[in-house]
Structure formats: structure tokens, C-alpha cells
CSV table of C-alpha atoms and ligand atoms in Angstrom, one decimal:
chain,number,residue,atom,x,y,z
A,1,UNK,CA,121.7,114.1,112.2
A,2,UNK,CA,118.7,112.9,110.4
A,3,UNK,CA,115.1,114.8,110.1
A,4,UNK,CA,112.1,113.3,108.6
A,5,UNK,CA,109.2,115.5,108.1
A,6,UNK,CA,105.3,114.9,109.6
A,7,UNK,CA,103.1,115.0,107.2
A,8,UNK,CA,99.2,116.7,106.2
A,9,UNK,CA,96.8,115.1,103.6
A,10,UNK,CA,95.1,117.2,101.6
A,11,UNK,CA,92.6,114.7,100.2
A,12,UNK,CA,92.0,111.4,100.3
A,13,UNK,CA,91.4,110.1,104.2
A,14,UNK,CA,91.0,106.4,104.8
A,15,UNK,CA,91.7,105.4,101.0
A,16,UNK,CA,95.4,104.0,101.5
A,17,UNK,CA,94.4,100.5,102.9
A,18,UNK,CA,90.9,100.3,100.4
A,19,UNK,CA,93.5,100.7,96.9
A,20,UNK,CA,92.7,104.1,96.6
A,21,UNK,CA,94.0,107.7,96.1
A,22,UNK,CA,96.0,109.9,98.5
A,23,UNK,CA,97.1,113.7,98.0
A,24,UNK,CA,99.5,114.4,101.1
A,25,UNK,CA,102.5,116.4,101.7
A,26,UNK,CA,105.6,117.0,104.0
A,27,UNK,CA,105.3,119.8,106.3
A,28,UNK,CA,108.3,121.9,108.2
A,29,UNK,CA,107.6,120.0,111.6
A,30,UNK,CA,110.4,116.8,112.2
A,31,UNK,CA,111.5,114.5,114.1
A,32,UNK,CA,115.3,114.6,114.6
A,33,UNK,CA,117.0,111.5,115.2
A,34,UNK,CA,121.2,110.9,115.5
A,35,UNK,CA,122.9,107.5,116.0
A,36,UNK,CA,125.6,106.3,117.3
A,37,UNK,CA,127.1,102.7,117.6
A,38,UNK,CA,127.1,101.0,120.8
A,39,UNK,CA,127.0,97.5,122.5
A,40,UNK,CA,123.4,97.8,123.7
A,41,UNK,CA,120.1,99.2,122.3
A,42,UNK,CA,119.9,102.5,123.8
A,43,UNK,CA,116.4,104.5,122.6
A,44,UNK,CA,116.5,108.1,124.1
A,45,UNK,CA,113.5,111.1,124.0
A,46,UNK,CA,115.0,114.8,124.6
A,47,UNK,CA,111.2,115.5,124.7
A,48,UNK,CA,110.5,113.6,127.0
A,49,UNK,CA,113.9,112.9,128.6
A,50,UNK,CA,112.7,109.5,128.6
A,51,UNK,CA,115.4,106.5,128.1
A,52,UNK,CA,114.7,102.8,127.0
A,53,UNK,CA,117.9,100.8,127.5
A,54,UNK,CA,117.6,96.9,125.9
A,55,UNK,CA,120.0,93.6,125.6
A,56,UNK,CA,117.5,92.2,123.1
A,57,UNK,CA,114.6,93.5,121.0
A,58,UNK,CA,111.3,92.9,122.1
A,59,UNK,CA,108.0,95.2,122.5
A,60,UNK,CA,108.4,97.9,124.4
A,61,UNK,CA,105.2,99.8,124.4
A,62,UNK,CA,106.3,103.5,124.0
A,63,UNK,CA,107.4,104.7,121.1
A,64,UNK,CA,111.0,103.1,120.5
A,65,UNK,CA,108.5,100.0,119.1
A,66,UNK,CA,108.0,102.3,116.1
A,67,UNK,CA,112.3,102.1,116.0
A,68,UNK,CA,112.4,98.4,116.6
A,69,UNK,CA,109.8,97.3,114.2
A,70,UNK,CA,112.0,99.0,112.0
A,71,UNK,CA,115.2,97.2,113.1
A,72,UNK,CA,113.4,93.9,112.9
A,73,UNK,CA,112.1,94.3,109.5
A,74,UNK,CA,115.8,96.0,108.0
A,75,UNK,CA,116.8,92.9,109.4
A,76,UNK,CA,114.4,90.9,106.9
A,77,UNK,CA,116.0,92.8,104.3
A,78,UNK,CA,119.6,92.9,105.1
A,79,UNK,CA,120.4,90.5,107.9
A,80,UNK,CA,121.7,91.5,111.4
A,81,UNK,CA,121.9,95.0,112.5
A,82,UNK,CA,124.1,95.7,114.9
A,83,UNK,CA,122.7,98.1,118.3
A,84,UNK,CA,122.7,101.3,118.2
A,85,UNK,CA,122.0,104.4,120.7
A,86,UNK,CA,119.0,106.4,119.0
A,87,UNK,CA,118.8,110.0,120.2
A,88,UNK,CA,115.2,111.8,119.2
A,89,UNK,CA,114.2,114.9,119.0
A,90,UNK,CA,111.1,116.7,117.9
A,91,UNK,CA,109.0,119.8,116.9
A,92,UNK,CA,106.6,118.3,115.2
A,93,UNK,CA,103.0,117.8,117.2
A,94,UNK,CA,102.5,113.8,118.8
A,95,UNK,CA,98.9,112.4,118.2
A,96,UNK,CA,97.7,115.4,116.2
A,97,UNK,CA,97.3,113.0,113.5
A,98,UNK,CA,100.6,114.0,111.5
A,99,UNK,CA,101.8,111.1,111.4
A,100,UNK,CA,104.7,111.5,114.2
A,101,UNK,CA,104.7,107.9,114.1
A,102,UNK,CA,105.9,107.6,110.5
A,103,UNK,CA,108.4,110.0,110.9
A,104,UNK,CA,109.7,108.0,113.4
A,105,UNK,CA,110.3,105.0,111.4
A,106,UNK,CA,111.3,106.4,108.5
A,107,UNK,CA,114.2,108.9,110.5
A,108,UNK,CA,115.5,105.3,111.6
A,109,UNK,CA,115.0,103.5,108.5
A,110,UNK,CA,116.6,106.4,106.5
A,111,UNK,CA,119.5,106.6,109.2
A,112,UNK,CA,120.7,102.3,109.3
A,113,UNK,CA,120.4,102.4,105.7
A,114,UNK,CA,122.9,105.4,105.5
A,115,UNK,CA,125.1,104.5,108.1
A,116,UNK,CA,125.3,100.7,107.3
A,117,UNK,CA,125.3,101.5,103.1
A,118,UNK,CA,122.3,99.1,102.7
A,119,UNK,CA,121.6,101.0,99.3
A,120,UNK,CA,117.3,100.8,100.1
A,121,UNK,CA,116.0,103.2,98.1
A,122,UNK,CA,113.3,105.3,99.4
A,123,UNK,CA,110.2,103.8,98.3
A,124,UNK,CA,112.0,100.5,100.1
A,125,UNK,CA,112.6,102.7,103.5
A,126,UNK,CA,108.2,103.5,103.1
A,127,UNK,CA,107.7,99.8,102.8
A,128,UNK,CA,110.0,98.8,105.6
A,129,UNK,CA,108.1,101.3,107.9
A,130,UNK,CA,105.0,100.5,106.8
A,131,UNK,CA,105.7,96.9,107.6
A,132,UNK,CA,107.1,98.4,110.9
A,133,UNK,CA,104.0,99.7,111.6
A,134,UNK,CA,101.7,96.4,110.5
A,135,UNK,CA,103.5,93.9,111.5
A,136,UNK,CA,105.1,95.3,114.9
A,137,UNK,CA,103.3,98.2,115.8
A,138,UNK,CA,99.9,96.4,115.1
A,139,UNK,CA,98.2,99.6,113.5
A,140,UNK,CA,97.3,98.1,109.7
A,141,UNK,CA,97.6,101.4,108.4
A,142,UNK,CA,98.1,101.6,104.4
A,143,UNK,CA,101.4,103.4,103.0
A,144,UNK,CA,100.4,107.3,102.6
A,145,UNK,CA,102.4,108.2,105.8
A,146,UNK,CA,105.6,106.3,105.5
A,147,UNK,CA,105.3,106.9,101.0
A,148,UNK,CA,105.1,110.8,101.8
A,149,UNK,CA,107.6,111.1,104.8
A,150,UNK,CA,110.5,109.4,102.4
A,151,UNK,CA,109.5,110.9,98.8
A,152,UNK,CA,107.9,114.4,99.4
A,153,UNK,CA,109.6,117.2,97.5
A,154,UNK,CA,109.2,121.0,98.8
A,155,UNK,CA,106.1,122.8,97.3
A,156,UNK,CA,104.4,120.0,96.1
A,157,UNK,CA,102.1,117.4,96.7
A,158,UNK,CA,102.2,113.8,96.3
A,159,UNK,CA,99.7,111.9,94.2
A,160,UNK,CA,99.9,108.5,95.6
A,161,UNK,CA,97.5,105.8,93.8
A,162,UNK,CA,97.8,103.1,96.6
A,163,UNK,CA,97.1,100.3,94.3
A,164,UNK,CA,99.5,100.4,92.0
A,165,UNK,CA,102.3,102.6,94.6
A,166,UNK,CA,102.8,104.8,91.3
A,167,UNK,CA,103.5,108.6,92.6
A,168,UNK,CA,103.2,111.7,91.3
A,169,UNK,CA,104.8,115.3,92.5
A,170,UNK,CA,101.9,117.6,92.2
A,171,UNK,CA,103.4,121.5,92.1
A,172,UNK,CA,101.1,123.2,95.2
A,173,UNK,CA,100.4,126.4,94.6
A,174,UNK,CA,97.6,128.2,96.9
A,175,UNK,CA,97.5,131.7,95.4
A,176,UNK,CA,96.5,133.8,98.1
A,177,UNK,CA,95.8,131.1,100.7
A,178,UNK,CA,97.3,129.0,103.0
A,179,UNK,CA,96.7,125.9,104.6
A,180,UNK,CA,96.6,126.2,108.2
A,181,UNK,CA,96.6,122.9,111.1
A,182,UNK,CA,94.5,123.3,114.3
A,183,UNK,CA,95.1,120.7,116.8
A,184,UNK,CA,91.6,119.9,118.8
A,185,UNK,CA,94.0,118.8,121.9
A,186,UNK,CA,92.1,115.6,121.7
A,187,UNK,CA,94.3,112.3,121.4
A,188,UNK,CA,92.9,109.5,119.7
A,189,UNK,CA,92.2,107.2,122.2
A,190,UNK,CA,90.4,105.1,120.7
A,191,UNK,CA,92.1,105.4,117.2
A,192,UNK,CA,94.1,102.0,116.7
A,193,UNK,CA,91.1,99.4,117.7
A,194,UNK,CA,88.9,101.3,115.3
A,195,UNK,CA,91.0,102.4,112.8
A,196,UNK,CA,91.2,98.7,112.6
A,197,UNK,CA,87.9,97.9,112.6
A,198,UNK,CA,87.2,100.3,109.7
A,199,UNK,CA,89.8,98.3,107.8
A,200,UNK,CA,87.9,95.0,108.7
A,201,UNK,CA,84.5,96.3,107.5
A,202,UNK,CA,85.9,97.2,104.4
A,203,UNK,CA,87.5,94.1,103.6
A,204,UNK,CA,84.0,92.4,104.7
A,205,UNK,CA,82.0,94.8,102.2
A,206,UNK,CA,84.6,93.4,99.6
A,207,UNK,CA,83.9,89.7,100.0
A,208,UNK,CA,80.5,90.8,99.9
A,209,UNK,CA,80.9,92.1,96.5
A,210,UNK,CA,83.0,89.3,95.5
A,211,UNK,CA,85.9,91.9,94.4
A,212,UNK,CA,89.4,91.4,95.0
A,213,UNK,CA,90.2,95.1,95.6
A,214,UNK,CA,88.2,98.4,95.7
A,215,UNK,CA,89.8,99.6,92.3
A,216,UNK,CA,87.0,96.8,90.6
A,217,UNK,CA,84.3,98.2,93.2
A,218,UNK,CA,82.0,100.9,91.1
A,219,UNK,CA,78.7,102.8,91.8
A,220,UNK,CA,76.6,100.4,90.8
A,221,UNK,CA,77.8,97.9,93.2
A,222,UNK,CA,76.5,99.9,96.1
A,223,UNK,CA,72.8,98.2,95.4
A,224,UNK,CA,74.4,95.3,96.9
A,225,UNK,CA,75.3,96.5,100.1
A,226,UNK,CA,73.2,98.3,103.0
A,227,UNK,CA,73.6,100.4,106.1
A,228,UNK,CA,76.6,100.4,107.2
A,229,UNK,CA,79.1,98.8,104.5
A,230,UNK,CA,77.1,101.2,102.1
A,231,UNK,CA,78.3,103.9,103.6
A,232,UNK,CA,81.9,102.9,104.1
A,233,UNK,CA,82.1,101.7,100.5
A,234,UNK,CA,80.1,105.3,99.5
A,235,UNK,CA,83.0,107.2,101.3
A,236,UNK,CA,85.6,105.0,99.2
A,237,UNK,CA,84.2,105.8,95.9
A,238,UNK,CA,83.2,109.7,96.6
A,239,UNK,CA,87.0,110.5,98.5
A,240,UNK,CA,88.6,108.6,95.5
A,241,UNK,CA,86.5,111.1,93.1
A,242,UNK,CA,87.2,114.0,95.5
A,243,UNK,CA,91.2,113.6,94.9
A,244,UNK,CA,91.7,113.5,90.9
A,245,UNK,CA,89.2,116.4,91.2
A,246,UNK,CA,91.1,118.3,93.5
A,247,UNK,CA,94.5,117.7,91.2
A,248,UNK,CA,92.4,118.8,88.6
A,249,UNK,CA,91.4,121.8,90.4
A,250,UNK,CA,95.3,122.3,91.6
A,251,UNK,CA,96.4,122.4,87.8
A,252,UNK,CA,93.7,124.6,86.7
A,253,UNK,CA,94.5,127.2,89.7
A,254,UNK,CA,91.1,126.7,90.9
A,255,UNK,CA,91.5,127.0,94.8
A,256,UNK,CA,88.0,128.0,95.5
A,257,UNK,CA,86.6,124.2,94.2
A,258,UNK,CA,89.0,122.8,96.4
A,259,UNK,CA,87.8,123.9,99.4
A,260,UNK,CA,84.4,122.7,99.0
A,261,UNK,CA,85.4,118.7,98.4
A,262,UNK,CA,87.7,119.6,102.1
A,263,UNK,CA,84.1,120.4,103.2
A,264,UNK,CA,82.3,117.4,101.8
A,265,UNK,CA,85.2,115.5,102.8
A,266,UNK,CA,84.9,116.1,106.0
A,267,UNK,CA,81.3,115.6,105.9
A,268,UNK,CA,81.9,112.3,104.5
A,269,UNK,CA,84.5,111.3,107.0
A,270,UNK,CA,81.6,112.6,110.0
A,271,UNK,CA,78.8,110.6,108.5
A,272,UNK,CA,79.4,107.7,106.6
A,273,UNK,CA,83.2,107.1,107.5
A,274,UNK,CA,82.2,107.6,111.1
A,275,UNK,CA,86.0,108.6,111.9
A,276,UNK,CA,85.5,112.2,113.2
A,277,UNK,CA,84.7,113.6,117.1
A,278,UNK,CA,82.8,115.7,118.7
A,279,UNK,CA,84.8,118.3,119.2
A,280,UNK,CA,86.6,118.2,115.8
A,281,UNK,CA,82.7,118.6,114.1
A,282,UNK,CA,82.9,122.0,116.8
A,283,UNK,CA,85.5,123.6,115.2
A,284,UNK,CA,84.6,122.5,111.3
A,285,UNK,CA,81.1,123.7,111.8
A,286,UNK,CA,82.6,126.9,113.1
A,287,UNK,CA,84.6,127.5,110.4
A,288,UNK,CA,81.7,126.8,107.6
A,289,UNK,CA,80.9,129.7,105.9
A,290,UNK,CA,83.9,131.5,107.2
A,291,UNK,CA,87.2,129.8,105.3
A,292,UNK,CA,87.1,128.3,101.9
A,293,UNK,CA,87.4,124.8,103.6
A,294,UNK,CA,88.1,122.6,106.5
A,295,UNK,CA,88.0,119.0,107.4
A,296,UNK,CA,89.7,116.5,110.0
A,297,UNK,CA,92.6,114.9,109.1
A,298,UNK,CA,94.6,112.1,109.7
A,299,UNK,CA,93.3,108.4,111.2
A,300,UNK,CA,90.5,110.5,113.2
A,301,UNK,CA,88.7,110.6,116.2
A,302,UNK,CA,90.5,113.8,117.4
A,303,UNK,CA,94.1,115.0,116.0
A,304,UNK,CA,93.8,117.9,113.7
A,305,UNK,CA,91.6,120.1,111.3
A,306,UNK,CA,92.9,121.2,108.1
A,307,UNK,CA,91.8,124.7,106.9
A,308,UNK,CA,92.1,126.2,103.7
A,309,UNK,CA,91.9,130.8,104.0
A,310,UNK,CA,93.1,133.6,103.3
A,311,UNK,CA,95.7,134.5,106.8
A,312,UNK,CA,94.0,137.9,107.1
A,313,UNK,CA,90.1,136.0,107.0
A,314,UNK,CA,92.0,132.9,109.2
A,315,UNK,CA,93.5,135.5,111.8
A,316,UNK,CA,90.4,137.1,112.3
A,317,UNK,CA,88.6,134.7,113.4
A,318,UNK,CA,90.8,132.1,115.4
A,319,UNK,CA,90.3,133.5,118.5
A,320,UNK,CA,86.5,133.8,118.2
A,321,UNK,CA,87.1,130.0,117.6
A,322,UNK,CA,89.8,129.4,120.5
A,323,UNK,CA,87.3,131.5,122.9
A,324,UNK,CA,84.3,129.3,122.7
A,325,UNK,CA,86.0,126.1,122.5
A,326,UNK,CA,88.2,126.9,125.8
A,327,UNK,CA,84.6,127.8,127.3
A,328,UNK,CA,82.9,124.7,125.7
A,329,UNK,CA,85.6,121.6,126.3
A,330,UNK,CA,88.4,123.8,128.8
A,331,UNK,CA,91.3,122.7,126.0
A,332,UNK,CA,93.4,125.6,124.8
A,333,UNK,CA,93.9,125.3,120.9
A,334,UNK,CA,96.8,125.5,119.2
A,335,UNK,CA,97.5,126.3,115.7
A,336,UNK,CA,99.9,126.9,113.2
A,337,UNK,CA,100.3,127.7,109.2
A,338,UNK,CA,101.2,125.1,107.4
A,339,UNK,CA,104.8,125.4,104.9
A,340,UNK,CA,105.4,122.0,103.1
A,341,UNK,CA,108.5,120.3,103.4
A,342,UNK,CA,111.0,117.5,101.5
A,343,UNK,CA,111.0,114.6,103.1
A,344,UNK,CA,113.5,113.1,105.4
A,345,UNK,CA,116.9,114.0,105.0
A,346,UNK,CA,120.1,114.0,106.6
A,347,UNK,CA,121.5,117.8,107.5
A,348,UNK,CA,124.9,119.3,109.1
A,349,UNK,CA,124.4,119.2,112.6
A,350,UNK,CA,124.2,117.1,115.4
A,351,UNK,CA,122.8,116.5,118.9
A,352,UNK,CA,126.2,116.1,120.7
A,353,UNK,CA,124.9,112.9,121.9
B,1,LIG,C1,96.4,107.1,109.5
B,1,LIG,C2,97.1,106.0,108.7
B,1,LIG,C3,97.2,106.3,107.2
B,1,LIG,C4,95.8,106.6,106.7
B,1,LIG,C5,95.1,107.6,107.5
B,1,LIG,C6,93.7,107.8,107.1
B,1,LIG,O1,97.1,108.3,109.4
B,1,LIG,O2,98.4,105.9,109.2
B,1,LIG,O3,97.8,105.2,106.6
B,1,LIG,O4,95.1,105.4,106.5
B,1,LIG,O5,95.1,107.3,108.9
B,1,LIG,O6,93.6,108.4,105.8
């Protein structure tokens, strides 16, 4: 069968779609997916033991729409594709904002083009999933999620400068700390209309500037824009900034700097980005002055915080944490440490579907 990896960003939230910088990785949580030829579309969840059976593809509203945009846009590329059943399988978190989604695409992109030899590369299988996810889905995300679920390589990050799609492997080495995910338990309802709406305001702050893309946008153009396009465009610039210094940091060995721009990232992505939540701010302001950094992650408004500690100082204090938010919102938080991953592969086994 086939596993393709969720993924965590390090740096670099809601630059993908403004032609900016990204910093993610692959982490050891998949979705599984086996295939098997057959005369109707079959789309099967082991989770959920959920089954979608069609004649013809059309929207389905759950989650095989993430495997039939991908059909539909392999097709673009490669003409018809004959049904198949699609088995899934996961361990990796849904809605905690890493990027299940993705995965999803890219285990079925990755899968037809092995079993049909369509020869895609990988950066082809991101774009196909990407478009998936545009054109089919209707999230306009930008490519960090599908880019990172098909090229990640095991103990490093992936420099990703949107603009151009150049990528970089970026050796991740914490020293004595570790990354570590805590999932708020809070879905993001409201994720999809505003994440598109954020992408609207930014292409309106563009026209306003008269720039084709954010990569011509500089400092000094912010005296041209107020209130609320300021601050979007302000979080552009500053997150952009935030990234090359945190590979900087990464090179040098300097961990400690980078958990202050995860800090002011998140700060960032509270106040001017206006992506974050309530009870996400909870458990970053909890965790200020206590860890070396911590911000949300992800699209936003819930999902997941990313922490940066040492796993004695993190142990210590997560149930302090998991105590007062059970008292304050009744969610139970769960966590876990974070161990990067490559990205999708296929492996020796199967689901004896
Ligand atoms: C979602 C999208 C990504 C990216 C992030 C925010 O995860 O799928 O493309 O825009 O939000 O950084």
C-alpha cells in the first residue's frame, strides 16, 4: 500500500498563495491508501467504516472529493482513468490543521501514477493535488501542503519559495529540543469561507499597490495601504523575513532565536492575520515564558499549536495546561512529539482489501 505523510510548518503561515516563503516538513502520522481495480468507483474509510460507492464522478461532499478531484485532474494530464476501489486508512489527526487533506490527494495521486506508469514526477503529483484542491475541493490554498507531502526527505525541512516553486532540503537539527503538536480539539469551522477571504483581501491590497505579485511588494509600500490591508500585507512581509531568518538560525545551530519568530509568528497570525482562536491564544499564552516557542499552525482558526522545548520542561508542564483548559472549554487535549518523516511512499504491506 501507499502512505503519504501529514505535514507541520515551521514558519511561514499564509505566505503560500501571497508568492512567499514556507519552511514545513513531513511528520510520522499517514494516511494509508491501497487500490485495487474494479468496474465502479468504490471510496472506502477503515476510520470511519464509511463507503462511497459511484457509477460516475461527481461531488460527493466527504472526503473521497479530495480523491476525485484528483482523478479528474490526472485525467487532464493523462486521459481517462479507469475506476478503482480506494481503501483508506489513517493515524494521522483530521482537521488538526496537518494537512490530512493533502495527504489524501497526494496517496491517490502517488498511487494511479504508480499503478497506471503515468511517469508524473513528484513536483507534478503536488500540482495535480493542489489543483485537486482549487479547482474541485474549492479551498484556494497555495502548494506548501501537497509540495511537502510529495518531496519531504527524513530530518529535514523544506525551504519552499512559492513564487518561483524552487525547493530546498534544509537538515533539522533541534539539539536538545523537540518540536511537539497540541491539538486545541477545535475544528475549523469556519476555515474554508475565510481562509478564502484572506486570499481575496490580499489580492485586493495587490491591485491597490498596482503589483503583480507580493515578491515586488516592499516596506515602503505599506504607506499606501491602511487598516486592514496594512495589516495583512504587514504579516506578508514580516513572516517572509521570519523564514530565511529562521534557516539562518537552523544553519547556525541557533535554536533559541528560533523560537522567538514562532512567538511573534503567532502574534502576527493573532493580530494582524486575524487567523487564530480563542482557545488556541489560551494555550500560546500559557506556554509564553515557559517553552522556547509556540504558535498556531496550519490554515487557523483552531487545529493545532506548535511548540518548541526541551521534553523534560514540555512534560512538566502539559498537564498544568490540559487541567485548566479541560476546566475552561470541557475539551480534553491531546498531544504528541513531533518525528519528521519522507514523504509519500509506497511500502510492503497491504490492507487485505
Ligand atoms: C492551509 C493551506 C496551505 C497554507 C496554510 C496557511 O494549510 O492548505 O496552503 O496556506 O493553510 O499557511
Amino acid at each position: 500500500m501507499y502512505k503519504a505523510p501529514g505535514r507541520i510548518n515551521i514558519i511561514g503561515e499564509h505566505t503560500d498563495y501571497n508568492d512567499g516563503y514556507v519552511l514545513p516538513f513531513a511528520i510520522d502520522k499517514y494516511i494509508y491508501l491501497d487500490i485495487k481495480k474494479s468496474d465502479t468507483y468504490l471510496f472506502h474509510s477503515k476510520n470511519s467504516n464509511q463507503e462511497i460507492s459511484l457509477k460516475n464522478l461527481m461531488k460527493t461532499d466527504t472526503w473521497a472529493d479530495y480523491i476525485i478531484g484528483v482523478i479528474l485532474e490526472l485525467e487532464k494530464r493523462a486521459g481517462k482513468i479507469p475506476p478503482f476501489k480506494f481503501y483508506i486508512d489513517s493515524d494521522l489527526p483530521i482537521g488538526a490543521g496537518l494537512s490530512s487533506s493533502a495527504a489524501l490527494e497526494i496517496a491517490a495521486a502517488y498511487a494511479l501514477n504508480d499503478i497506471l506508469d503515468l511517469n508524473l514526477s513528484l513536483k507534478d503529483l503536488a500540482l495535480i493535488g493542489w489543483k485537486a484542491e482549487n479547482n474541485f475541493v474549492g479551498l484556494n490554498c497555495g502548494i506548501m501542503d501537497q509540495f511537502t507531502i510529495a518531496l519531504a526527505k527524513i530530518n529535514h525541512a523544506l525551504f519552499i519559495d512559492t513564487y518561483t516553486q524552487k525547493h530546498e532540503l534544509i537538515p533539522l537539527d533541534l539539539k536538545d529540543y523537540n518540536f511537539y503538536i497540541i491539538d486545541s480539539g477545535i475544528k475549523h469551522k469556519l476555515g474554508n469561507s475565510e481562509y478564502n477571504t484572506r486570499r481575496n483581501q490580499c489580492k485586493k491590497a495587490l491591485n491597490k499597490l498596482n503589483k503583480n505579485s507580493f515578491r515586488e511588494v516592499a516596506y515602503e509600500d505599506l504607506k499606501n495601504l491602511n487598516g486592514l490591508l496594512f495589516n495583512r500585507v504587514k504579516h506578508i512581509l514580516d513572516e517572509n523575513k521570519r523564514v530565511l531568518k529562521t534557516i539562518e538560525a537552523l544553519k547556525n545551530n541557533n535554536i533559541e532565536l528560533i523560537g522567538n519568530y514562532l512567538f511573534e509568528s503567532h502574534k502576527s497570525l493573532k493580530e494582524l492575520y486575524e487567523v487564530s482562536c480563542e482557545e488556541i491564544d489560551f494555550i500560546v499564552d500559557f506556554l509564553k515564558d515557559k517553552v522556547l516557542g509556540a504558535r498556531i499552525v496550519g490554515g487557523g482558526f483552531g487545529g493545532s499549536v506548535l511548540v518548541l522545548s526541551k521534553s523534560n520542561e514540555f512534560e512538566m508542564l502539559i498537564n498544568e495546561l490540559k487541567f485548566k483548559y479541560k476546566n475552561k472549554y470541557n475539551i480534553d487535549l491531546s498531544y504528541f512529539k513531533v518525528k519528521t518523516s519522507n514523504g509519500v511512499e509506497y511500502f510492503e504491506e497491504d490492507m487485505n482489501i
